[in-house]
mmCIF file of C-alpha atoms in Angstrom:
data_model
loop_
_atom_site.group_PDB
_atom_site.id
_atom_site.type_symbol
_atom_site.label_atom_id
_atom_site.label_comp_id
_atom_site.label_asym_id
_atom_site.label_seq_id
_atom_site.Cartn_x
_atom_site.Cartn_y
_atom_site.Cartn_z
ATOM 1 C CA MET A 382 5.790 -11.830 -29.169
ATOM 2 C CA THR A 383 2.021 -11.907 -29.593
ATOM 3 C CA GLU A 384 -0.172 -11.459 -32.643
ATOM 4 C CA GLN A 385 -3.119 -10.209 -30.594
ATOM 5 C CA SER A 386 -3.754 -6.482 -30.651
ATOM 6 C CA ILE A 387 -6.095 -3.608 -29.990
ATOM 7 C CA HIS A 388 -6.283 -0.417 -32.061
ATOM 8 C CA LEU A 389 -7.047 2.896 -30.391
ATOM 9 C CA LYS A 390 -9.440 5.445 -31.786
ATOM 10 C CA ARG A 391 -7.929 8.490 -33.434
ATOM 11 C CA GLY A 392 -6.809 11.001 -30.807
ATOM 12 C CA LYS A 393 -7.015 8.461 -27.936
ATOM 13 C CA ASP A 394 -3.303 7.657 -28.021
ATOM 14 C CA ALA A 395 -2.132 10.800 -26.178
ATOM 15 C CA PRO A 396 -2.191 9.338 -22.630
ATOM 16 C CA VAL A 397 -0.237 6.201 -23.562
ATOM 17 C CA ARG A 398 2.316 8.321 -25.460
ATOM 18 C CA ARG A 399 2.778 10.131 -22.128
ATOM 19 C CA PHE A 400 3.431 6.726 -20.502
ATOM 20 C CA HIS A 401 0.136 6.371 -18.654
ATOM 21 C CA PRO A 402 -0.251 2.572 -18.403
ATOM 22 C CA TRP A 403 -4.049 2.263 -18.540
ATOM 23 C CA ILE A 404 -6.094 1.875 -21.716
ATOM 24 C CA PHE A 405 -9.807 2.428 -21.162
ATOM 25 C CA SER A 406 -12.301 0.362 -23.121
ATOM 26 C CA GLY A 407 -13.900 3.476 -24.620
ATOM 27 C CA ALA A 408 -10.609 4.325 -26.362
ATOM 28 C CA ILE A 409 -10.631 1.099 -28.420
ATOM 29 C CA TYR A 410 -12.162 0.905 -31.881
ATOM 30 C CA GLN A 411 -10.890 -2.528 -32.978
ATOM 31 C CA GLN A 412 -9.437 -5.599 -31.282
ATOM 32 C CA SER A 413 -8.451 -9.185 -32.037
ATOM 33 C CA PRO A 414 -11.331 -11.652 -31.745
ATOM 34 C CA ASN A 415 -11.691 -13.973 -28.744
ATOM 35 C CA LEU A 416 -9.410 -12.018 -26.394
ATOM 36 C CA GLN A 417 -9.429 -13.590 -22.928
ATOM 37 C CA ASP A 418 -8.820 -12.056 -19.500
ATOM 38 C CA GLY A 419 -5.081 -11.829 -18.914
ATOM 39 C CA ASP A 420 -3.982 -12.282 -22.547
ATOM 40 C CA TRP A 421 -0.932 -10.405 -23.758
ATOM 41 C CA VAL A 422 -1.940 -7.806 -26.323
ATOM 42 C CA ASN A 423 -0.181 -5.175 -28.431
ATOM 43 C CA VAL A 424 -1.581 -1.664 -28.161
ATOM 44 C CA LEU A 425 -1.543 0.074 -31.539
ATOM 45 C CA SER A 426 -2.502 3.552 -32.702
ATOM 46 C CA ASP A 427 -5.215 4.105 -35.311
ATOM 47 C CA LYS A 428 -2.375 4.067 -37.861
ATOM 48 C CA GLY A 429 -0.983 0.765 -36.604
ATOM 49 C CA GLU A 430 1.992 2.204 -34.665
ATOM 50 C CA PHE A 431 3.176 0.128 -31.689
ATOM 51 C CA LEU A 432 2.472 1.934 -28.401
ATOM 52 C CA GLY A 433 2.851 -0.762 -25.774
ATOM 53 C CA LEU A 434 2.430 -4.359 -24.647
ATOM 54 C CA GLY A 435 0.101 -5.243 -21.816
ATOM 55 C CA HIS A 436 -2.508 -7.503 -20.279
ATOM 56 C CA TYR A 437 -6.025 -7.428 -21.659
ATOM 57 C CA HIS A 438 -8.997 -7.536 -19.275
ATOM 58 C CA VAL A 439 -12.727 -7.335 -19.744
ATOM 59 C CA GLY A 440 -13.773 -4.137 -17.986
ATOM 60 C CA SER A 441 -13.474 -0.368 -18.019
ATOM 61 C CA ILE A 442 -9.661 -0.588 -17.904
ATOM 62 C CA ALA A 443 -9.194 -2.880 -20.899
ATOM 63 C CA VAL A 444 -5.391 -3.012 -20.964
ATOM 64 C CA LYS A 445 -2.689 -2.389 -18.384
ATOM 65 C CA ILE A 446 0.603 -1.795 -20.146
ATOM 66 C CA VAL A 447 3.693 -3.601 -18.873
ATOM 67 C CA SER A 448 6.155 -2.422 -21.542
ATOM 68 C CA PHE A 449 6.182 0.662 -23.761
ATOM 69 C CA ALA A 450 8.904 -0.951 -25.906
ATOM 70 C CA PRO A 451 8.584 -4.114 -28.015
ATOM 71 C CA VAL A 452 9.341 -7.317 -26.104
ATOM 72 C CA VAL A 453 11.184 -10.269 -27.630
ATOM 73 C CA ASP A 454 11.492 -12.557 -24.597
ATOM 74 C CA LEU A 455 9.060 -12.464 -21.666
ATOM 75 C CA GLN A 456 11.458 -14.089 -19.199
ATOM 76 C CA ASP A 457 14.021 -11.390 -19.945
ATOM 77 C CA LEU A 458 11.338 -8.753 -19.414
ATOM 78 C CA TRP A 459 10.573 -10.002 -15.897
ATOM 79 C CA VAL A 460 14.242 -10.341 -14.995
ATOM 80 C CA HIS A 461 14.816 -6.748 -16.134
ATOM 81 C CA LYS A 462 11.792 -5.442 -14.189
ATOM 82 C CA ILE A 463 12.777 -7.199 -10.958
ATOM 83 C CA ALA A 464 16.477 -6.356 -11.232
ATOM 84 C CA ARG A 465 15.623 -2.671 -11.776
ATOM 85 C CA ALA A 466 13.269 -2.674 -8.780
ATOM 86 C CA TRP A 467 15.898 -4.372 -6.598
ATOM 87 C CA GLU A 468 18.458 -1.762 -7.650
ATOM 88 C CA LEU A 469 16.177 1.004 -6.350
ATOM 89 C CA ARG A 470 15.612 -0.752 -3.002
ATOM 90 C CA GLN A 471 19.353 -1.130 -2.527
ATOM 91 C CA GLN A 472 19.765 2.552 -3.356
ATOM 92 C CA LEU A 473 17.331 3.452 -0.552
ATOM 93 C CA ASN A 474 19.868 2.229 2.049
ATOM 94 C CA PHE A 475 17.412 0.894 4.625
ATOM 95 C CA SER A 476 18.729 1.053 8.185
ATOM 96 C CA GLU A 477 18.205 -1.990 10.426
ATOM 97 C CA THR A 478 15.381 -3.008 8.079
ATOM 98 C CA ASN A 479 14.846 -6.353 6.330
ATOM 99 C CA ALA A 480 11.246 -5.938 5.152
ATOM 100 C CA PHE A 481 10.289 -3.831 2.141
ATOM 101 C CA ARG A 482 8.159 -3.668 -0.988
ATOM 102 C CA LEU A 483 10.031 -4.934 -4.035
ATOM 103 C CA ILE A 484 7.355 -4.430 -6.704
ATOM 104 C CA HIS A 485 4.741 -1.693 -6.335
ATOM 105 C CA GLY A 486 2.387 -2.115 -9.280
ATOM 106 C CA GLU A 487 2.400 0.834 -11.689
ATOM 107 C CA GLY A 488 5.122 2.510 -9.616
ATOM 108 C CA ASP A 489 7.546 -0.181 -10.817
ATOM 109 C CA GLY A 490 6.053 -0.625 -14.271
ATOM 110 C CA CYS A 491 4.161 -3.764 -13.255
ATOM 111 C CA PRO A 492 0.442 -2.872 -13.101
ATOM 112 C CA GLY A 493 -1.474 -5.414 -11.048
ATOM 113 C CA LEU A 494 1.537 -6.892 -9.228
ATOM 114 C CA ILE A 495 2.704 -6.504 -5.631
ATOM 115 C CA ILE A 496 5.740 -8.296 -4.191
ATOM 116 C CA ASP A 497 6.665 -7.707 -0.549
ATOM 117 C CA VAL A 498 9.855 -9.039 1.023
ATOM 118 C CA TYR A 499 10.025 -10.265 4.616
ATOM 119 C CA GLN A 500 13.696 -10.974 5.177
ATOM 120 C CA ASP A 501 14.104 -13.906 2.750
ATOM 121 C CA VAL A 502 10.444 -14.762 2.095
ATOM 122 C CA PHE A 503 8.741 -13.008 -0.827
ATOM 123 C CA VAL A 504 4.958 -12.577 -0.866
ATOM 124 C CA PHE A 505 3.525 -12.466 -4.396
ATOM 125 C CA GLN A 506 0.134 -10.820 -4.838
ATOM 126 C CA ALA A 507 -1.541 -10.515 -8.239
ATOM 127 C CA HIS A 508 -4.344 -7.974 -8.560
ATOM 128 C CA THR A 509 -4.983 -8.854 -12.207
ATOM 129 C CA ILE A 510 -5.513 -12.123 -14.048
ATOM 130 C CA GLY A 511 -2.698 -11.180 -16.413
ATOM 131 C CA MET A 512 -0.155 -11.003 -13.603
ATOM 132 C CA TYR A 513 -1.461 -14.232 -12.080
ATOM 133 C CA ARG A 514 -1.090 -16.046 -15.404
ATOM 134 C CA ASN A 515 2.549 -14.891 -15.511
ATOM 135 C CA ARG A 516 3.293 -16.081 -11.987
ATOM 136 C CA GLU A 517 5.694 -18.864 -13.020
ATOM 137 C CA ALA A 518 7.842 -16.561 -15.148
ATOM 138 C CA ILE A 519 7.879 -13.908 -12.395
ATOM 139 C CA VAL A 520 8.938 -16.440 -9.734
ATOM 140 C CA ASN A 521 11.678 -17.710 -12.086
ATOM 141 C CA ALA A 522 12.884 -14.129 -12.433
ATOM 142 C CA LEU A 523 13.000 -13.781 -8.640
ATOM 143 C CA LYS A 524 15.187 -16.908 -8.481
ATOM 144 C CA ILE A 525 17.514 -15.529 -11.167
ATOM 145 C CA VAL A 526 17.888 -12.083 -9.544
ATOM 146 C CA PHE A 527 18.070 -13.124 -5.880
ATOM 147 C CA GLY A 528 19.588 -16.613 -5.990
ATOM 148 C CA GLU A 529 20.340 -17.918 -2.499
ATOM 149 C CA LEU A 530 18.851 -14.793 -0.888
ATOM 150 C CA LEU A 531 15.423 -16.222 -1.771
ATOM 151 C CA LYS A 532 14.112 -18.807 0.687
ATOM 152 C CA ALA A 533 10.434 -18.990 -0.303
ATOM 153 C CA VAL A 534 7.693 -17.343 -2.359
ATOM 154 C CA TYR A 535 4.143 -17.316 -1.019
ATOM 155 C CA ASP A 536 1.283 -16.516 -3.383
ATOM 156 C CA LYS A 537 -1.453 -14.504 -1.665
ATOM 157 C CA SER A 538 -3.583 -13.532 -4.666
ATOM 158 C CA LYS A 539 -6.922 -15.177 -3.941
ATOM 159 C CA GLU A 540 -8.401 -12.144 -2.163
ATOM 160 C CA THR A 541 -7.211 -9.609 -4.754
ATOM 161 C CA LEU A 542 -8.300 -11.329 -7.983
ATOM 162 C CA PRO A 543 -11.760 -11.110 -9.605
ATOM 163 C CA PRO A 544 -14.068 -13.433 -7.597
ATOM 164 C CA ASN A 545 -15.012 -15.748 -10.487
ATOM 165 C CA PHE A 546 -11.361 -16.344 -11.355
ATOM 166 C CA ALA A 547 -10.242 -16.510 -7.718
ATOM 167 C CA ALA A 548 -12.692 -19.343 -7.024
ATOM 168 C CA ASN A 549 -10.168 -21.708 -8.620
ATOM 169 C CA CYS A 550 -7.084 -20.206 -6.915
ATOM 170 C CA GLN A 551 -5.485 -21.027 -3.582
ATOM 171 C CA ASN A 552 -3.019 -19.086 -1.469
ATOM 172 C CA ASP A 553 0.068 -21.237 -1.017
ATOM 173 C CA TYR A 554 3.826 -21.489 -1.409
ATOM 174 C CA VAL A 555 4.940 -21.600 -5.035
ATOM 175 C CA PHE A 556 8.609 -21.910 -4.115
ATOM 176 C CA GLY A 557 10.181 -23.149 -0.890
ATOM 177 C CA ILE A 558 8.413 -22.975 2.458
ATOM 178 C CA ALA A 559 8.611 -20.968 5.677
ATOM 179 C CA THR A 560 6.955 -21.127 9.074
ATOM 180 C CA VAL A 561 4.751 -18.278 10.246
ATOM 181 C CA PRO A 562 4.743 -16.038 12.210
ATOM 182 C CA TYR A 563 8.053 -14.718 10.925
ATOM 183 C CA ASP A 564 10.124 -12.093 12.734
ATOM 184 C CA ILE A 565 11.305 -9.047 10.806
ATOM 185 C CA GLN A 566 12.761 -5.700 11.818
ATOM 186 C CA GLU A 567 12.116 -2.166 10.639
ATOM 187 C CA ASN A 568 14.419 0.630 11.774
ATOM 188 C CA GLY A 569 15.457 -1.675 14.594
ATOM 189 C CA VAL A 570 11.875 -2.329 15.778
ATOM 190 C CA LYS A 571 10.858 -6.000 15.666
ATOM 191 C CA PHE A 572 7.567 -7.255 14.243
ATOM 192 C CA SER A 573 5.970 -10.667 13.996
ATOM 193 C CA VAL A 574 4.468 -11.096 10.504
ATOM 194 C CA ASN A 575 1.984 -13.693 9.290
ATOM 195 C CA TRP A 576 1.365 -13.471 5.543
ATOM 196 C CA VAL A 577 -0.975 -16.482 5.663
ATOM 197 C CA THR A 578 -3.633 -15.009 7.979
ATOM 198 C CA GLY A 579 -2.634 -11.332 8.156
ATOM 199 C CA GLN A 580 -4.159 -8.410 6.259
ATOM 200 C CA LYS A 581 -2.764 -7.506 2.815
ATOM 201 C CA THR A 582 0.571 -9.340 2.509
ATOM 202 C CA GLY A 583 0.970 -9.526 6.294
ATOM 203 C CA PHE A 584 2.195 -6.041 7.222
ATOM 204 C CA PHE A 585 1.717 -2.373 6.240
ATOM 205 C CA LEU A 586 5.148 -1.478 4.915
ATOM 206 C CA ASP A 587 4.027 1.825 3.385
ATOM 207 C CA GLN A 588 3.965 3.653 6.752
ATOM 208 C CA ARG A 589 7.639 2.995 7.613
ATOM 209 C CA ASP A 590 8.839 6.594 7.308
ATOM 210 C CA ASN A 591 5.712 7.973 8.955
ATOM 211 C CA ARG A 592 6.232 5.696 11.946
ATOM 212 C CA ALA A 593 9.777 7.063 12.202
ATOM 213 C CA LEU A 594 8.392 10.609 12.061
ATOM 214 C CA LEU A 595 6.086 9.849 14.981
ATOM 215 C CA ALA A 596 9.083 8.607 16.976
ATOM 216 C CA HIS A 597 10.652 12.078 16.557
ATOM 217 C CA TYR A 598 7.781 13.587 18.599
ATOM 218 C CA ALA A 599 6.900 10.712 20.947
ATOM 219 C CA LYS A 600 9.255 11.130 23.914
ATOM 220 C CA ASP A 601 7.380 11.709 27.205
ATOM 221 C CA LYS A 602 4.053 12.022 25.359
ATOM 222 C CA GLN A 603 0.706 10.333 26.011
ATOM 223 C CA ILE A 604 -0.329 8.723 22.739
ATOM 224 C CA LEU A 605 -3.467 7.123 21.294
ATOM 225 C CA ASN A 606 -2.998 4.893 18.250
ATOM 226 C CA THR A 607 -6.383 4.166 16.661
ATOM 227 C CA PHE A 608 -7.018 1.515 13.987
ATOM 228 C CA CYS A 609 -3.688 0.189 15.248
ATOM 229 C CA TYR A 610 -3.674 -3.258 13.542
ATOM 230 C CA SER A 611 -0.329 -4.818 14.600
ATOM 231 C CA GLY A 612 0.764 -1.721 16.525
ATOM 232 C CA GLY A 613 3.415 -0.245 14.236
ATOM 233 C CA PHE A 614 3.049 3.342 15.438
ATOM 234 C CA SER A 615 2.731 2.168 19.051
ATOM 235 C CA LEU A 616 6.011 0.256 18.971
ATOM 236 C CA TYR A 617 7.942 3.160 17.457
ATOM 237 C CA ALA A 618 6.499 5.481 20.110
ATOM 238 C CA LEU A 619 7.444 3.178 22.956
ATOM 239 C CA LYS A 620 10.978 2.745 21.633
ATOM 240 C CA ALA A 621 11.262 6.556 21.432
ATOM 241 C CA GLY A 622 10.343 6.929 25.120
ATOM 242 C CA ALA A 623 6.625 7.750 25.117
ATOM 243 C CA ALA A 624 5.122 8.222 28.579
ATOM 244 C CA SER A 625 2.145 6.016 27.694
ATOM 245 C CA VAL A 626 0.606 4.450 24.598
ATOM 246 C CA ILE A 627 -2.908 3.107 24.049
ATOM 247 C CA SER A 628 -3.396 0.852 21.020
ATOM 248 C CA LEU A 629 -7.022 0.691 19.879
ATOM 249 C CA ASP A 630 -8.570 -1.587 17.248
ATOM 250 C CA ALA A 631 -12.012 -3.078 16.685
ATOM 251 C CA SER A 632 -10.425 -6.462 15.901
ATOM 252 C CA ALA A 633 -9.452 -8.745 18.766
ATOM 253 C CA LYS A 634 -7.033 -10.502 16.393
ATOM 254 C CA ALA A 635 -5.292 -7.195 15.746
ATOM 255 C CA ILE A 636 -4.921 -6.579 19.479
ATOM 256 C CA ASP A 637 -3.398 -10.058 19.843
ATOM 257 C CA LEU A 638 -0.835 -9.033 17.214
ATOM 258 C CA VAL A 639 -0.047 -5.837 19.108
ATOM 259 C CA ASN A 640 0.511 -7.712 22.353
ATOM 260 C CA ALA A 641 2.728 -10.266 20.577
ATOM 261 C CA ASN A 642 4.843 -7.448 19.134
ATOM 262 C CA ILE A 643 5.081 -5.725 22.527
ATOM 263 C CA SER A 644 6.462 -8.964 23.980
ATOM 264 C CA LEU A 645 8.799 -9.500 21.025
ATOM 265 C CA ASN A 646 10.394 -6.089 21.682
ATOM 266 C CA LYS A 647 10.453 -6.678 25.460
ATOM 267 C CA PHE A 648 8.709 -3.371 26.143
ATOM 268 C CA GLY A 649 6.576 -4.706 28.983
ATOM 269 C CA LYS A 650 3.063 -3.493 29.755
ATOM 270 C CA LYS A 651 3.685 -0.617 32.167
ATOM 271 C CA LYS A 652 3.500 2.059 29.484
ATOM 272 C CA HIS A 653 1.210 0.282 27.044
ATOM 273 C CA GLU A 654 -2.435 -0.738 27.008
ATOM 274 C CA ALA A 655 -4.127 -2.602 24.141
ATOM 275 C CA ILE A 656 -7.897 -2.183 23.839
ATOM 276 C CA VAL A 657 -10.475 -3.838 21.610
ATOM 277 C CA GLY A 658 -12.853 -1.038 20.667
ATOM 278 C CA GLU A 659 -14.287 1.326 18.078
ATOM 279 C CA THR A 660 -12.547 4.648 17.474
ATOM 280 C CA LEU A 661 -15.543 7.037 17.471
ATOM 281 C CA PRO A 662 -17.018 6.106 20.891
ATOM 282 C CA TYR A 663 -13.556 5.927 22.429
ATOM 283 C CA LEU A 664 -12.669 9.425 21.239
ATOM 284 C CA LYS A 665 -16.010 10.796 22.462
ATOM 285 C CA ASN A 666 -15.309 9.568 25.984
ATOM 286 C CA ASN A 667 -11.682 10.691 26.322
ATOM 287 C CA GLN A 668 -11.008 14.429 26.280
ATOM 288 C CA ASP A 669 -7.701 16.182 27.005
ATOM 289 C CA GLU A 670 -5.918 12.889 27.694
ATOM 290 C CA PHE A 671 -3.598 12.651 24.703
ATOM 291 C CA ASP A 672 -0.679 14.694 23.380
ATOM 292 C CA ILE A 673 -0.671 12.725 20.106
ATOM 293 C CA ILE A 674 -3.480 10.888 18.308
ATOM 294 C CA ILE A 675 -2.876 8.659 15.272
ATOM 295 C CA LEU A 676 -5.779 8.162 12.844
ATOM 296 C CA ASP A 677 -4.837 5.496 10.284
ATOM 297 C CA PRO A 678 -8.116 3.862 9.229
ATOM 298 C CA PRO A 679 -8.520 1.254 6.481
ATOM 299 C CA ALA A 680 -9.622 2.543 3.081
ATOM 300 C CA PHE A 681 -13.047 4.108 3.639
ATOM 301 C CA ALA A 682 -13.571 4.445 -0.139
ATOM 302 C CA LYS A 683 -12.706 1.685 -2.584
ATOM 303 C CA SER A 684 -14.658 3.127 -5.499
ATOM 304 C CA ILE A 685 -15.728 6.544 -6.768
ATOM 305 C CA SER A 686 -19.357 5.783 -5.841
ATOM 306 C CA THR A 687 -18.429 5.566 -2.133
ATOM 307 C CA LYS A 688 -16.266 8.711 -2.099
ATOM 308 C CA HIS A 689 -18.819 11.063 -0.498
ATOM 309 C CA LYS A 690 -19.695 8.637 2.284
ATOM 310 C CA ALA A 691 -16.001 7.998 2.923
ATOM 311 C CA LEU A 692 -15.273 11.721 3.301
ATOM 312 C CA GLN A 693 -18.060 11.930 5.880
ATOM 313 C CA GLY A 694 -16.426 9.067 7.782
ATOM 314 C CA TYR A 695 -13.007 10.714 7.677
ATOM 315 C CA GLN A 696 -14.499 14.001 8.872
ATOM 316 C CA LYS A 697 -16.224 12.386 11.858
ATOM 317 C CA ILE A 698 -13.070 10.823 13.271
ATOM 318 C CA ASN A 699 -10.859 13.830 12.541
ATOM 319 C CA GLN A 700 -13.381 16.270 13.991
ATOM 320 C CA LEU A 701 -13.548 14.282 17.216
ATOM 321 C CA ALA A 702 -9.767 14.025 17.472
ATOM 322 C CA ILE A 703 -9.387 17.795 16.919
ATOM 323 C CA GLN A 704 -12.019 18.420 19.578
ATOM 324 C CA GLN A 705 -10.605 16.045 22.191
ATOM 325 C CA ILE A 706 -6.810 16.416 21.902
ATOM 326 C CA LYS A 707 -4.790 18.436 24.407
ATOM 327 C CA LYS A 708 -3.766 22.029 23.672
ATOM 328 C CA ASN A 709 -0.808 22.039 21.233
ATOM 329 C CA GLY A 710 -1.332 18.343 20.603
ATOM 330 C CA LEU A 711 -0.467 16.578 17.354
ATOM 331 C CA ILE A 712 -2.736 14.518 15.116
ATOM 332 C CA PHE A 713 -1.171 12.142 12.602
ATOM 333 C CA THR A 714 -4.020 11.560 10.152
ATOM 334 C CA TYR A 715 -4.058 9.403 7.011
ATOM 335 C CA SER A 716 -6.133 8.178 4.101
ATOM 336 C CA CYS A 717 -5.096 5.216 1.948
ATOM 337 C CA SER A 718 -8.187 5.471 -0.289
ATOM 338 C CA GLN A 719 -6.975 5.925 -3.862
ATOM 339 C CA VAL A 720 -10.131 7.808 -4.900
ATOM 340 C CA ILE A 721 -9.662 10.364 -2.103
ATOM 341 C CA THR A 722 -7.145 12.855 -3.477
ATOM 342 C CA ARG A 723 -4.772 14.856 -1.299
ATOM 343 C CA GLU A 724 -6.798 17.989 -2.068
ATOM 344 C CA LEU A 725 -10.079 16.318 -1.052
ATOM 345 C CA PHE A 726 -8.529 15.000 2.138
ATOM 346 C CA LEU A 727 -7.116 18.406 3.050
ATOM 347 C CA ASN A 728 -10.464 20.095 2.330
ATOM 348 C CA MET A 729 -12.124 17.576 4.630
ATOM 349 C CA LEU A 730 -9.645 18.482 7.389
ATOM 350 C CA VAL A 731 -10.413 22.164 6.873
ATOM 351 C CA ALA A 732 -14.126 21.429 7.300
ATOM 352 C CA ALA A 733 -13.439 19.392 10.451
ATOM 353 C CA GLY A 734 -11.311 22.194 11.903
ATOM 354 C CA ILE A 735 -13.944 24.844 11.161
ATOM 355 C CA ALA A 736 -16.631 22.699 12.793
ATOM 356 C CA VAL A 737 -14.609 22.408 16.010
ATOM 357 C CA GLY A 738 -13.389 26.006 16.071
ATOM 358 C CA ARG A 739 -9.771 25.480 17.125
ATOM 359 C CA GLU A 740 -6.713 26.929 15.408
ATOM 360 C CA ILE A 741 -4.714 24.317 13.513
ATOM 361 C CA GLN A 742 -1.330 24.238 11.799
ATOM 362 C CA VAL A 743 -0.122 21.677 9.239
ATOM 363 C CA ILE A 744 3.476 20.878 10.173
ATOM 364 C CA HIS A 745 4.100 17.831 7.951
ATOM 365 C CA GLN A 746 2.639 16.384 4.774
ATOM 366 C CA MET A 747 3.229 12.671 4.318
ATOM 367 C CA THR A 748 3.022 9.976 1.676
ATOM 368 C CA GLN A 749 3.985 6.313 1.252
ATOM 369 C CA ALA A 750 7.533 5.086 1.888
ATOM 370 C CA PRO A 751 9.910 5.308 -1.130
ATOM 371 C CA ASP A 752 9.852 1.550 -1.715
ATOM 372 C CA HIS A 753 6.267 2.286 -2.839
ATOM 373 C CA PRO A 754 7.374 4.613 -5.671
ATOM 374 C CA ILE A 755 4.911 6.890 -7.439
ATOM 375 C CA ASN A 756 4.881 6.693 -11.228
ATOM 376 C CA LEU A 757 5.151 10.319 -12.364
ATOM 377 C CA PHE A 758 2.871 9.576 -15.310
ATOM 378 C CA HIS A 759 0.327 7.641 -13.227
ATOM 379 C CA PRO A 760 -0.893 9.921 -10.415
ATOM 380 C CA GLU A 761 -3.222 7.167 -9.183
ATOM 381 C CA SER A 762 -0.176 5.372 -7.712
ATOM 382 C CA ASN A 763 0.111 8.210 -5.148
ATOM 383 C CA TYR A 764 -2.482 6.661 -2.846
ATOM 384 C CA LEU A 765 -1.343 7.388 0.735
ATOM 385 C CA LYS A 766 -2.066 10.880 2.034
ATOM 386 C CA GLY A 767 -1.091 12.075 5.486
ATOM 387 C CA PHE A 768 -0.888 15.281 7.513
ATOM 388 C CA VAL A 769 0.508 16.101 10.932
ATOM 389 C CA LEU A 770 -1.758 18.716 12.489
ATOM 390 C CA ARG A 771 -0.856 20.844 15.505
ATOM 391 C CA VAL A 772 -4.041 21.771 17.299
ATOM 392 C CA ILE A 773 -3.705 25.001 19.293
#
């Protein structure tokens, strides 16, 4: 399919033989001349054996493998990838849900590609130049697999591509068109989604099952939802019969989204209050008011160099929540930082609990929803960590 190739140093082929999709630049001893960002390239052993086909990039991760088997036709490859991903999502048997992740990067064998589905509009997001350069073939594959179920495809890659390359890219529809905001439903709860101006692809689909878990505990409880964004946890709690819910976010735009979603679900404002504010000062000033506190901050660490500072940030908010929550209250606490492992996050919670001096039980451990599958051979795709703590 391509004549371009890289050869790995002797002994550096073990990870790729175990189906890890990343090839680090230090593992390469020879490569084709004039390779460009996003080029297709064959990965070969030091003896010339074929190991995989992937996208080449200048950087520490030099190749991200898309296929571990030889590829004859690229269009067929994309059709196969998308059809296989769609088969899994159908297998998951979503209930009263028409929004889900169709392609989850390495979890679906497509490193650098995210595709989220909002009813009949698909949001395409390339995180690598290689995936962006294959956009036309991927969109064609979506048309082949979904046919009339596909109304539009919106490309929202500008913010996730390398800045120099992204300078010449624009977010826009690459197939069809749709008007935003767009109403979706998740487990029967309605949300207004705007993929044009919203964060990520417009909505945080990965917390679906964790929102449902909160609903199991929410009836008659007083709940604080911090870093609430569009109010996902708040809406589930209200539907489940919470006594009161406060949605807190530093962004006024986020609070506008919460209020729009409250109206969309016809919940009214008697049990709900939306506040523009920072989490730390709010927690400091409100003790013994809440039965449940949700801590779902944005990624505090986006690189290994910021890991220590991020852990300090996580500890501050968790320590305050542990200190302030009612006796026998529950804390739903999360980290979506890929560089913060589950073990690191749990150790941080231990330190926060020791500092406060209250007894604590872990009653649930959480991860991302199953439409964000974890590649068994790529532990980095297990990015969302969560714990439900009972504070005694």
